[in-house]
PDB file of C-alpha atoms in Angstrom:
ATOM      1  CA  MET Q  68       0.000   0.000   0.000  1.00 93.00           C
ATOM      2  CA  ILE Q  69       1.265   3.481  -0.847  1.00 96.00           C
ATOM      3  CA  GLN Q  70       2.139   5.308   2.366  1.00 96.00           C
ATOM      4  CA  ALA Q  71       3.404   8.703   1.196  1.00 95.00           C
ATOM      5  CA  ILE Q  72       5.407  10.585  -1.374  1.00 96.00           C
ATOM      6  CA  ASP Q  73       8.939   9.593  -0.423  1.00 95.00           C
ATOM      7  CA  HIS Q  74      10.918  11.958  -2.620  1.00 96.00           C
ATOM      8  CA  LEU Q  75      11.163  13.926  -5.832  1.00 98.00           C
ATOM      9  CA  GLY Q  76      14.126  13.080  -8.055  1.00 98.00           C
ATOM     10  CA  ILE Q  77      15.754  16.078  -9.742  1.00 98.00           C
ATOM     11  CA  ALA Q  78      18.330  15.578 -12.487  1.00 98.00           C
ATOM     12  CA  VAL Q  79      21.322  17.943 -12.313  1.00 98.00           C
ATOM     13  CA  ARG Q  80      24.562  18.136 -14.242  1.00 98.00           C
ATOM     14  CA  SER Q  81      26.638  18.819 -11.124  1.00 98.00           C
ATOM     15  CA  LEU Q  82      25.901  18.217  -7.450  1.00 98.00           C
ATOM     16  CA  ASP Q  83      28.651  20.675  -6.538  1.00 98.00           C
ATOM     17  CA  GLU Q  84      26.873  23.409  -8.478  1.00 97.00           C
ATOM     18  CA  ALA Q  85      23.294  22.455  -7.513  1.00 98.00           C
ATOM     19  CA  ILE Q  86      23.653  21.857  -3.763  1.00 98.00           C
ATOM     20  CA  PRO Q  87      24.479  25.516  -2.930  1.00 97.00           C
ATOM     21  CA  LEU Q  88      21.241  26.639  -4.620  1.00 96.00           C
ATOM     22  CA  TYR Q  89      19.138  24.464  -2.307  1.00 97.00           C
ATOM     23  CA  GLU Q  90      21.188  25.457   0.741  1.00 97.00           C
ATOM     24  CA  LYS Q  91      21.551  29.204   0.124  1.00 97.00           C
ATOM     25  CA  ALA Q  92      18.394  30.079  -1.804  1.00 97.00           C
ATOM     26  CA  LEU Q  93      15.988  27.720  -0.020  1.00 96.00           C
ATOM     27  CA  GLY Q  94      17.665  27.303   3.365  1.00 97.00           C
ATOM     28  CA  LEU Q  95      17.691  23.498   3.151  1.00 97.00           C
ATOM     29  CA  THR Q  96      20.500  21.324   4.506  1.00 97.00           C
ATOM     30  CA  CYS Q  97      22.100  18.584   2.473  1.00 98.00           C
ATOM     31  CA  LEU Q  98      21.590  15.370   4.445  1.00 97.00           C
ATOM     32  CA  GLY Q  99      24.368  13.565   2.608  1.00 96.00           C
ATOM     33  CA  ARG Q 100      25.661  12.238  -0.659  1.00 97.00           C
ATOM     34  CA  GLU Q 101      25.723   8.702  -1.970  1.00 96.00           C
ATOM     35  CA  GLU Q 102      26.837   6.927  -5.114  1.00 96.00           C
ATOM     36  CA  VAL Q 103      24.565   4.265  -6.589  1.00 94.00           C
ATOM     37  CA  ALA Q 104      26.969   2.451  -8.888  1.00 93.00           C
ATOM     38  CA  SER Q 105      24.288   0.180 -10.381  1.00 90.00           C
ATOM     39  CA  GLN Q 106      22.449   3.240 -11.727  1.00 92.00           C
ATOM     40  CA  LYS Q 107      25.622   5.209 -12.566  1.00 96.00           C
ATOM     41  CA  VAL Q 108      24.518   8.133 -10.451  1.00 97.00           C
ATOM     42  CA  ARG Q 109      25.542  10.211  -7.440  1.00 98.00           C
ATOM     43  CA  THR Q 110      22.791  11.538  -5.207  1.00 97.00           C
ATOM     44  CA  ALA Q 111      22.355  14.242  -2.614  1.00 98.00           C
ATOM     45  CA  PHE Q 112      19.308  14.338  -0.333  1.00 97.00           C
ATOM     46  CA  PHE Q 113      17.503  17.253   1.284  1.00 98.00           C
ATOM     47  CA  ASP Q 114      14.523  17.191   3.648  1.00 95.00           C
ATOM     48  CA  ALA Q 115      11.710  19.610   2.801  1.00 94.00           C
ATOM     49  CA  GLY Q 116       9.090  19.196   5.510  1.00 92.00           C
ATOM     50  CA  GLY Q 117       9.128  15.408   5.492  1.00 91.00           C
ATOM     51  CA  VAL Q 118       9.418  14.968   1.727  1.00 91.00           C
ATOM     52  CA  HIS Q 119      12.922  14.475   0.424  1.00 96.00           C
ATOM     53  CA  LEU Q 120      14.492  16.005  -2.642  1.00 97.00           C
ATOM     54  CA  GLU Q 121      16.991  13.713  -4.353  1.00 97.00           C
ATOM     55  CA  LEU Q 122      19.437  15.467  -6.645  1.00 98.00           C
ATOM     56  CA  LEU Q 123      20.792  13.063  -9.273  1.00 98.00           C
ATOM     57  CA  GLU Q 124      24.130  13.566 -11.038  1.00 98.00           C
ATOM     58  CA  PRO Q 125      25.243  11.101 -13.728  1.00 98.00           C
ATOM     59  CA  THR Q 126      28.582   9.346 -13.318  1.00 98.00           C
ATOM     60  CA  ALA Q 127      28.733   7.961 -16.867  1.00 98.00           C
ATOM     61  CA  PRO Q 128      27.485   9.114 -20.274  1.00 97.00           C
ATOM     62  CA  GLU Q 129      25.320   5.981 -20.653  1.00 96.00           C
ATOM     63  CA  SER Q 130      23.521   6.439 -17.330  1.00 96.00           C
ATOM     64  CA  PRO Q 131      19.746   7.004 -17.372  1.00 95.00           C
ATOM     65  CA  ILE Q 132      20.268  10.454 -15.821  1.00 97.00           C
ATOM     66  CA  ALA Q 133      22.815  11.469 -18.488  1.00 98.00           C
ATOM     67  CA  LYS Q 134      20.323  10.446 -21.182  1.00 97.00           C
ATOM     68  CA  PHE Q 135      17.551  12.422 -19.431  1.00 97.00           C
ATOM     69  CA  LEU Q 136      19.775  15.521 -19.196  1.00 98.00           C
ATOM     70  CA  ALA Q 137      20.712  15.255 -22.883  1.00 98.00           C
ATOM     71  CA  GLU Q 138      17.055  15.026 -23.941  1.00 97.00           C
ATOM     72  CA  LYS Q 139      15.302  17.313 -21.462  1.00 96.00           C
ATOM     73  CA  GLY Q 140      17.903  19.255 -19.490  1.00 98.00           C
ATOM     74  CA  GLU Q 141      17.947  19.702 -15.724  1.00 98.00           C
ATOM     75  CA  GLY Q 142      14.692  19.338 -13.840  1.00 98.00           C
ATOM     76  CA  VAL Q 143      12.237  16.972 -12.201  1.00 98.00           C
ATOM     77  CA  HIS Q 144      13.071  13.406 -13.182  1.00 98.00           C
ATOM     78  CA  HIS Q 145      10.688  11.268 -11.098  1.00 98.00           C
ATOM     79  CA  VAL Q 146       8.216  11.068  -8.234  1.00 98.00           C
ATOM     80  CA  ALA Q 147       8.827   8.308  -5.691  1.00 97.00           C
ATOM     81  CA  PHE Q 148       6.100   6.758  -3.573  1.00 97.00           C
ATOM     82  CA  ARG Q 149       6.909   4.891  -0.354  1.00 97.00           C
ATOM     83  CA  THR Q 150       5.148   1.554   0.004  1.00 97.00           C
ATOM     84  CA  ASP Q 151       5.062  -1.053   2.744  1.00 96.00           C
ATOM     85  CA  ASP Q 152       5.098  -3.918   0.199  1.00 96.00           C
ATOM     86  CA  ILE Q 153       6.926  -3.153  -3.029  1.00 97.00           C
ATOM     87  CA  GLY Q 154       6.242  -6.591  -4.526  1.00 96.00           C
ATOM     88  CA  ALA Q 155       2.493  -6.261  -4.007  1.00 97.00           C
ATOM     89  CA  GLN Q 156       2.579  -2.682  -5.327  1.00 97.00           C
ATOM     90  CA  LEU Q 157       4.348  -3.809  -8.511  1.00 98.00           C
ATOM     91  CA  LYS Q 158       1.778  -6.586  -8.974  1.00 97.00           C
ATOM     92  CA  GLN Q 159      -1.086  -4.118  -8.463  1.00 98.00           C
ATOM     93  CA  ALA Q 160       0.413  -1.766 -11.074  1.00 98.00           C
ATOM     94  CA  ALA Q 161       0.982  -4.597 -13.565  1.00 98.00           C
ATOM     95  CA  ASP Q 162      -2.528  -5.952 -13.010  1.00 98.00           C
ATOM     96  CA  ALA Q 163      -3.859  -2.463 -13.776  1.00 97.00           C
ATOM     97  CA  GLY Q 164      -2.055  -2.530 -17.128  1.00 97.00           C
ATOM     98  CA  VAL Q 165       0.903  -0.341 -16.161  1.00 98.00           C
ATOM     99  CA  ARG Q 166       4.149  -1.112 -17.958  1.00 98.00           C
ATOM    100  CA  LEU Q 167       6.905  -1.925 -15.466  1.00 98.00           C
ATOM    101  CA  ILE Q 168      10.474  -0.844 -16.147  1.00 96.00           C
ATOM    102  CA  HIS Q 169      11.575  -3.224 -13.390  1.00 95.00           C
ATOM    103  CA  GLU Q 170       9.583  -6.340 -12.578  1.00 94.00           C
ATOM    104  CA  LYS Q 171      11.673  -6.936  -9.469  1.00 96.00           C
ATOM    105  CA  PRO Q 172      12.952  -4.300  -7.064  1.00 96.00           C
ATOM    106  CA  PHE Q 173      16.670  -3.564  -6.794  1.00 94.00           C
ATOM    107  CA  GLU Q 174      18.836  -1.726  -4.274  1.00 92.00           C
ATOM    108  CA  GLY Q 175      18.664   2.035  -4.674  1.00 92.00           C
ATOM    109  CA  ALA Q 176      19.872   5.025  -2.686  1.00 90.00           C
ATOM    110  CA  ALA Q 177      19.345   5.433   1.062  1.00 88.00           C
ATOM    111  CA  GLY Q 178      19.225   1.673   1.627  1.00 88.00           C
ATOM    112  CA  LYS Q 179      15.878   1.227  -0.088  1.00 94.00           C
ATOM    113  CA  LEU Q 180      14.492  -1.278  -2.556  1.00 96.00           C
ATOM    114  CA  VAL Q 181      13.214   0.495  -5.660  1.00 96.00           C
ATOM    115  CA  ALA Q 182      11.474  -0.184  -8.967  1.00 97.00           C
ATOM    116  CA  PHE Q 183      10.176   2.118 -11.680  1.00 97.00           C
ATOM    117  CA  LEU Q 184       6.935   2.326 -13.656  1.00 98.00           C
ATOM    118  CA  HIS Q 185       7.184   3.449 -17.280  1.00 97.00           C
ATOM    119  CA  PRO Q 186       6.085   7.051 -17.886  1.00 97.00           C
ATOM    120  CA  LYS Q 187       4.145   6.025 -21.004  1.00 96.00           C
ATOM    121  CA  SER Q 188       1.812   4.146 -18.643  1.00 96.00           C
ATOM    122  CA  THR Q 189       1.655   6.848 -15.947  1.00 97.00           C
ATOM    123  CA  ARG Q 190       0.617   9.924 -17.918  1.00 96.00           C
ATOM    124  CA  GLY Q 191       4.178  11.042 -18.624  1.00 96.00           C
ATOM    125  CA  VAL Q 192       5.498  10.815 -15.053  1.00 97.00           C
ATOM    126  CA  LEU Q 193       8.383   8.464 -14.315  1.00 97.00           C
ATOM    127  CA  THR Q 194       7.164   6.824 -11.113  1.00 98.00           C
ATOM    128  CA  GLU Q 195       9.362   5.120  -8.559  1.00 98.00           C
ATOM    129  CA  LEU Q 196       8.136   2.732  -5.898  1.00 98.00           C
ATOM    130  CA  CYS Q 197      10.418   2.413  -2.885  1.00 97.00           C
ATOM    131  CA  ALA Q 198      10.439   0.492   0.370  1.00 97.00           C
ATOM    132  CA  LEU Q 199      12.784  -0.117   3.233  1.00 90.00           C
ATOM    133  CA  LYS Q 200      14.685  -3.367   2.901  1.00 84.00           C
ATOM    134  CA  PRO Q 201      13.134  -6.108   5.069  1.00 77.00           C
ATOM    135  CA  GLU Q 202      16.136  -6.190   7.432  1.00 66.00           C
ATOM    136  CA  ALA Q 203      15.818  -2.417   7.975  1.00 52.00           C
ATOM    137  CA  VAL Q 204      12.147  -2.817   8.918  1.00 49.00           C
ATOM    138  CA  ALA Q 205      13.030  -5.499  11.512  1.00 48.00           C
ATOM    139  CA  HIS Q 206      15.326  -3.104  13.379  1.00 45.00           C
TER     140      HIS Q 206
END
């Protein structure tokens, strides 16, 4: 079941150039940076009243974020919804006719399991489903 909007993913060319904007212009604090090698991306997270902003910087020209930047430029990349059962949420989406980019969740940033729904099936919005890994829930 969807619990909340977890974060908004924002594609940027450079974390070093983008982070000061969010800190100085908006007064937000960067919570940390992380590299997600499997997605060829570096991330930086900010908290904005309980919803996180995830800045995404590509680490390779073939990364999904590099391709997004080349086609659309910097800006909102995806909306992520937190769920308590990512497998059931993927099944519900598939049963409703939504095209899945990932049929099985994989490890994403911030220690979460993630999977994406294709924007052609979600009215043009790249949609991420995310959940805490089972061992994180047990603690």
